[in-house]
Amino acid sequence: MDERSLSRRGALLRGVGALGIAVGLSGCTQEIGEQFPPNREWPTGEYVPDVPVTKRSDVVTSGIEAFEGREIEDEDAFESALVERGIDVESVERDQGALTVEYVATDLADRGTLHEIGPIAGAYAALIATDYEAEFLEVTILDEESSSVGAAEVETSWVIEYNRGAYTATEYGELVAGTVESQRYSTEVGVTSEG
């Protein structure tokens, strides 16, 4: 055999070997991650490790916990409880099967919306605990000009689970915070020149 035949044979064998490896690995990419069970836990707030900063879940949770054990029996008491908490309530109304609340967020650029959403969710839980019936709570966030800048929703089924102890305040808060939609405000950065 000449050298040219050997190099063709070697190339052919290398090609067949590469093809065999490719066929052997062809299903591997599909199986990546299949060895782990799918995440069936939701909400996941209780699994987040403690960190030395204030998390958004901490803000919502503390607002919810502020209403634990409190009795709120109707829309007027709900509104009064929010006003006592420093929330600038524009309106609280019952619209068909839903309770709606509109409030003015006066400190959006500095604090965001979660400082008010937590207490609203907590007060709603206290209201539902007194056998008040509503399908959900719809929250409209207004700016100082009374224009809508955001919204959130609290499902009554989450409240029932929270009130019976199936959800912690952190888990309930995570579900509520996940519904928040709001406009973003860019922070103003002051520029100084040193000279």
PDB file of N, CA, C and O in Angstrom, residues 63-99:
ATOM      1  N   GLY A  63     -44.984  45.051  55.843  1.00  0.00           N
ATOM      2  CA  GLY A  63     -46.281  45.703  55.668  1.00  0.00           C
ATOM      3  C   GLY A  63     -47.439  44.755  55.908  1.00  0.00           C
ATOM      4  O   GLY A  63     -48.454  45.124  56.507  1.00  0.00           O
ATOM      5  N   ILE A  64     -47.299  43.515  55.447  1.00  0.00           N
ATOM      6  CA  ILE A  64     -48.345  42.510  55.658  1.00  0.00           C
ATOM      7  C   ILE A  64     -48.462  42.175  57.138  1.00  0.00           C
ATOM      8  O   ILE A  64     -49.564  42.139  57.704  1.00  0.00           O
ATOM      9  N   GLU A  65     -47.330  41.934  57.783  1.00  0.00           N
ATOM     10  CA  GLU A  65     -47.335  41.532  59.194  1.00  0.00           C
ATOM     11  C   GLU A  65     -47.874  42.619  60.115  1.00  0.00           C
ATOM     12  O   GLU A  65     -48.346  42.320  61.214  1.00  0.00           O
ATOM     13  N   ALA A  66     -47.846  43.877  59.684  1.00  0.00           N
ATOM     14  CA  ALA A  66     -48.372  44.974  60.504  1.00  0.00           C
ATOM     15  C   ALA A  66     -49.870  44.820  60.763  1.00  0.00           C
ATOM     16  O   ALA A  66     -50.395  45.391  61.717  1.00  0.00           O
ATOM     17  N   PHE A  67     -50.549  44.024  59.949  1.00  0.00           N
ATOM     18  CA  PHE A  67     -51.997  43.850  60.102  1.00  0.00           C
ATOM     19  C   PHE A  67     -52.391  42.496  60.676  1.00  0.00           C
ATOM     20  O   PHE A  67     -53.578  42.191  60.768  1.00  0.00           O
ATOM     21  N   GLU A  68     -51.427  41.683  61.066  1.00  0.00           N
ATOM     22  CA  GLU A  68     -51.757  40.383  61.648  1.00  0.00           C
ATOM     23  C   GLU A  68     -52.546  40.570  62.947  1.00  0.00           C
ATOM     24  O   GLU A  68     -52.175  41.370  63.801  1.00  0.00           O
ATOM     25  N   GLY A  69     -53.654  39.839  63.057  1.00  0.00           N
ATOM     26  CA  GLY A  69     -54.481  39.903  64.255  1.00  0.00           C
ATOM     27  C   GLY A  69     -55.437  41.075  64.286  1.00  0.00           C
ATOM     28  O   GLY A  69     -56.224  41.214  65.221  1.00  0.00           O
ATOM     29  N   ARG A  70     -55.409  41.919  63.302  1.00  0.00           N
ATOM     30  CA  ARG A  70     -56.292  43.087  63.273  1.00  0.00           C
ATOM     31  C   ARG A  70     -57.614  42.714  62.616  1.00  0.00           C
ATOM     32  O   ARG A  70     -57.641  41.931  61.659  1.00  0.00           O
ATOM     33  N   GLU A  71     -58.699  43.264  63.105  1.00  0.00           N
ATOM     34  CA  GLU A  71     -60.016  43.008  62.522  1.00  0.00           C
ATOM     35  C   GLU A  71     -60.454  44.202  61.692  1.00  0.00           C
ATOM     36  O   GLU A  71     -60.567  45.308  62.190  1.00  0.00           O
ATOM     37  N   ILE A  72     -60.687  43.943  60.421  1.00  0.00           N
ATOM     38  CA  ILE A  72     -61.189  44.960  59.502  1.00  0.00           C
ATOM     39  C   ILE A  72     -62.438  44.364  58.877  1.00  0.00           C
ATOM     40  O   ILE A  72     -62.369  43.339  58.207  1.00  0.00           O
ATOM     41  N   GLU A  73     -63.593  45.015  59.102  1.00  0.00           N
ATOM     42  CA  GLU A  73     -64.858  44.371  58.743  1.00  0.00           C
ATOM     43  C   GLU A  73     -65.522  44.863  57.472  1.00  0.00           C
ATOM     44  O   GLU A  73     -66.376  44.177  56.935  1.00  0.00           O
ATOM     45  N   ASP A  74     -65.169  46.056  56.983  1.00  0.00           N
ATOM     46  CA  ASP A  74     -65.822  46.563  55.776  1.00  0.00           C
ATOM     47  C   ASP A  74     -64.900  47.518  55.036  1.00  0.00           C
ATOM     48  O   ASP A  74     -63.773  47.761  55.462  1.00  0.00           O
ATOM     49  N   GLU A  75     -65.413  48.077  53.931  1.00  0.00           N
ATOM     50  CA  GLU A  75     -64.609  48.965  53.094  1.00  0.00           C
ATOM     51  C   GLU A  75     -64.139  50.204  53.845  1.00  0.00           C
ATOM     52  O   GLU A  75     -63.003  50.658  53.675  1.00  0.00           O
ATOM     53  N   ASP A  76     -65.020  50.774  54.675  1.00  0.00           N
ATOM     54  CA  ASP A  76     -64.644  51.978  55.423  1.00  0.00           C
ATOM     55  C   ASP A  76     -63.505  51.696  56.395  1.00  0.00           C
ATOM     56  O   ASP A  76     -62.559  52.488  56.515  1.00  0.00           O
ATOM     57  N   ALA A  77     -63.592  50.572  57.094  1.00  0.00           N
ATOM     58  CA  ALA A  77     -62.530  50.208  58.039  1.00  0.00           C
ATOM     59  C   ALA A  77     -61.232  49.895  57.291  1.00  0.00           C
ATOM     60  O   ALA A  77     -60.136  50.205  57.769  1.00  0.00           O
ATOM     61  N   PHE A  78     -61.351  49.305  56.106  1.00  0.00           N
ATOM     62  CA  PHE A  78     -60.187  49.017  55.261  1.00  0.00           C
ATOM     63  C   PHE A  78     -59.491  50.319  54.881  1.00  0.00           C
ATOM     64  O   PHE A  78     -58.266  50.463  55.023  1.00  0.00           O
ATOM     65  N   GLU A  79     -60.277  51.292  54.419  1.00  0.00           N
ATOM     66  CA  GLU A  79     -59.706  52.583  54.036  1.00  0.00           C
ATOM     67  C   GLU A  79     -59.081  53.285  55.235  1.00  0.00           C
ATOM     68  O   GLU A  79     -57.963  53.814  55.145  1.00  0.00           O
ATOM     69  N   SER A  80     -59.772  53.271  56.368  1.00  0.00           N
ATOM     70  CA  SER A  80     -59.238  53.913  57.579  1.00  0.00           C
ATOM     71  C   SER A  80     -57.920  53.298  58.014  1.00  0.00           C
ATOM     72  O   SER A  80     -56.987  54.006  58.413  1.00  0.00           O
ATOM     73  N   ALA A  81     -57.825  51.976  57.925  1.00  0.00           N
ATOM     74  CA  ALA A  81     -56.588  51.284  58.313  1.00  0.00           C
ATOM     75  C   ALA A  81     -55.429  51.697  57.412  1.00  0.00           C
ATOM     76  O   ALA A  81     -54.294  51.877  57.886  1.00  0.00           O
ATOM     77  N   LEU A  82     -55.691  51.874  56.120  1.00  0.00           N
ATOM     78  CA  LEU A  82     -54.640  52.295  55.196  1.00  0.00           C
ATOM     79  C   LEU A  82     -54.224  53.741  55.453  1.00  0.00           C
ATOM     80  O   LEU A  82     -53.032  54.069  55.422  1.00  0.00           O
ATOM     81  N   VAL A  83     -55.194  54.602  55.729  1.00  0.00           N
ATOM     82  CA  VAL A  83     -54.893  56.004  56.021  1.00  0.00           C
ATOM     83  C   VAL A  83     -54.065  56.102  57.301  1.00  0.00           C
ATOM     84  O   VAL A  83     -53.094  56.873  57.363  1.00  0.00           O
ATOM     85  N   GLU A  84     -54.425  55.313  58.318  1.00  0.00           N
ATOM     86  CA  GLU A  84     -53.640  55.282  59.563  1.00  0.00           C
ATOM     87  C   GLU A  84     -52.190  54.890  59.288  1.00  0.00           C
ATOM     88  O   GLU A  84     -51.281  55.323  59.990  1.00  0.00           O
ATOM     89  N   ARG A  85     -51.995  54.087  58.294  1.00  0.00           N
ATOM     90  CA  ARG A  85     -50.653  53.599  57.937  1.00  0.00           C
ATOM     91  C   ARG A  85     -49.886  54.623  57.092  1.00  0.00           C
ATOM     92  O   ARG A  85     -48.752  54.399  56.717  1.00  0.00           O
ATOM     93  N   GLY A  86     -50.531  55.760  56.791  1.00  0.00           N
ATOM     94  CA  GLY A  86     -49.866  56.815  56.032  1.00  0.00           C
ATOM     95  C   GLY A  86     -50.037  56.715  54.530  1.00  0.00           C
ATOM     96  O   GLY A  86     -49.332  57.391  53.780  1.00  0.00           O
ATOM     97  N   ILE A  87     -50.972  55.889  54.079  1.00  0.00           N
ATOM     98  CA  ILE A  87     -51.219  55.738  52.646  1.00  0.00           C
ATOM     99  C   ILE A  87     -52.271  56.756  52.228  1.00  0.00           C
ATOM    100  O   ILE A  87     -53.329  56.869  52.848  1.00  0.00           O
ATOM    101  N   ASP A  88     -51.975  57.511  51.184  1.00  0.00           N
ATOM    102  CA  ASP A  88     -52.863  58.560  50.681  1.00  0.00           C
ATOM    103  C   ASP A  88     -53.921  57.926  49.772  1.00  0.00           C
ATOM    104  O   ASP A  88     -53.766  57.860  48.553  1.00  0.00           O
ATOM    105  N   VAL A  89     -54.994  57.440  50.387  1.00  0.00           N
ATOM    106  CA  VAL A  89     -56.050  56.713  49.668  1.00  0.00           C
ATOM    107  C   VAL A  89     -56.935  57.695  48.916  1.00  0.00           C
ATOM    108  O   VAL A  89     -57.456  58.649  49.487  1.00  0.00           O
ATOM    109  N   GLU A  90     -57.083  57.439  47.634  1.00  0.00           N
ATOM    110  CA  GLU A  90     -57.965  58.243  46.783  1.00  0.00           C
ATOM    111  C   GLU A  90     -59.387  57.694  46.825  1.00  0.00           C
ATOM    112  O   GLU A  90     -60.344  58.428  46.945  1.00  0.00           O
ATOM    113  N   SER A  91     -59.523  56.350  46.734  1.00  0.00           N
ATOM    114  CA  SER A  91     -60.856  55.741  46.801  1.00  0.00           C
ATOM    115  C   SER A  91     -60.753  54.259  47.137  1.00  0.00           C
ATOM    116  O   SER A  91     -59.760  53.607  46.832  1.00  0.00           O
ATOM    117  N   VAL A  92     -61.806  53.755  47.771  1.00  0.00           N
ATOM    118  CA  VAL A  92     -62.004  52.323  47.998  1.00  0.00           C
ATOM    119  C   VAL A  92     -63.442  52.037  47.593  1.00  0.00           C
ATOM    120  O   VAL A  92     -64.372  52.659  48.104  1.00  0.00           O
ATOM    121  N   GLU A  93     -63.611  51.127  46.651  1.00  0.00           N
ATOM    122  CA  GLU A  93     -64.950  50.825  46.154  1.00  0.00           C
ATOM    123  C   GLU A  93     -65.095  49.335  45.893  1.00  0.00           C
ATOM    124  O   GLU A  93     -64.120  48.650  45.607  1.00  0.00           O
ATOM    125  N   ARG A  94     -66.326  48.913  45.969  1.00  0.00           N
ATOM    126  CA  ARG A  94     -66.634  47.541  45.583  1.00  0.00           C
ATOM    127  C   ARG A  94     -67.222  47.603  44.182  1.00  0.00           C
ATOM    128  O   ARG A  94     -68.201  48.298  43.946  1.00  0.00           O
ATOM    129  N   ASP A  95     -66.603  46.895  43.251  1.00  0.00           N
ATOM    130  CA  ASP A  95     -67.056  46.910  41.865  1.00  0.00           C
ATOM    131  C   ASP A  95     -67.330  45.471  41.453  1.00  0.00           C
ATOM    132  O   ASP A  95     -66.395  44.691  41.253  1.00  0.00           O
ATOM    133  N   GLN A  96     -68.609  45.122  41.361  1.00  0.00           N
ATOM    134  CA  GLN A  96     -69.052  43.757  41.107  1.00  0.00           C
ATOM    135  C   GLN A  96     -68.429  42.832  42.156  1.00  0.00           C
ATOM    136  O   GLN A  96     -68.667  43.003  43.326  1.00  0.00           O
ATOM    137  N   GLY A  97     -67.604  41.860  41.762  1.00  0.00           N
ATOM    138  CA  GLY A  97     -67.044  40.937  42.746  1.00  0.00           C
ATOM    139  C   GLY A  97     -65.698  41.340  43.290  1.00  0.00           C
ATOM    140  O   GLY A  97     -65.104  40.624  44.083  1.00  0.00           O
ATOM    141  N   ALA A  98     -65.208  42.514  42.876  1.00  0.00           N
ATOM    142  CA  ALA A  98     -63.859  42.921  43.284  1.00  0.00           C
ATOM    143  C   ALA A  98     -63.897  44.131  44.196  1.00  0.00           C
ATOM    144  O   ALA A  98     -64.794  44.969  44.111  1.00  0.00           O
ATOM    145  N   LEU A  99     -62.900  44.221  45.043  1.00  0.00           N
ATOM    146  CA  LEU A  99     -62.668  45.418  45.836  1.00  0.00           C
ATOM    147  C   LEU A  99     -61.561  46.181  45.125  1.00  0.00           C
ATOM    148  O   LEU A  99     -60.559  45.590  44.710  1.00  0.00           O
TER     149      LEU A  99
END
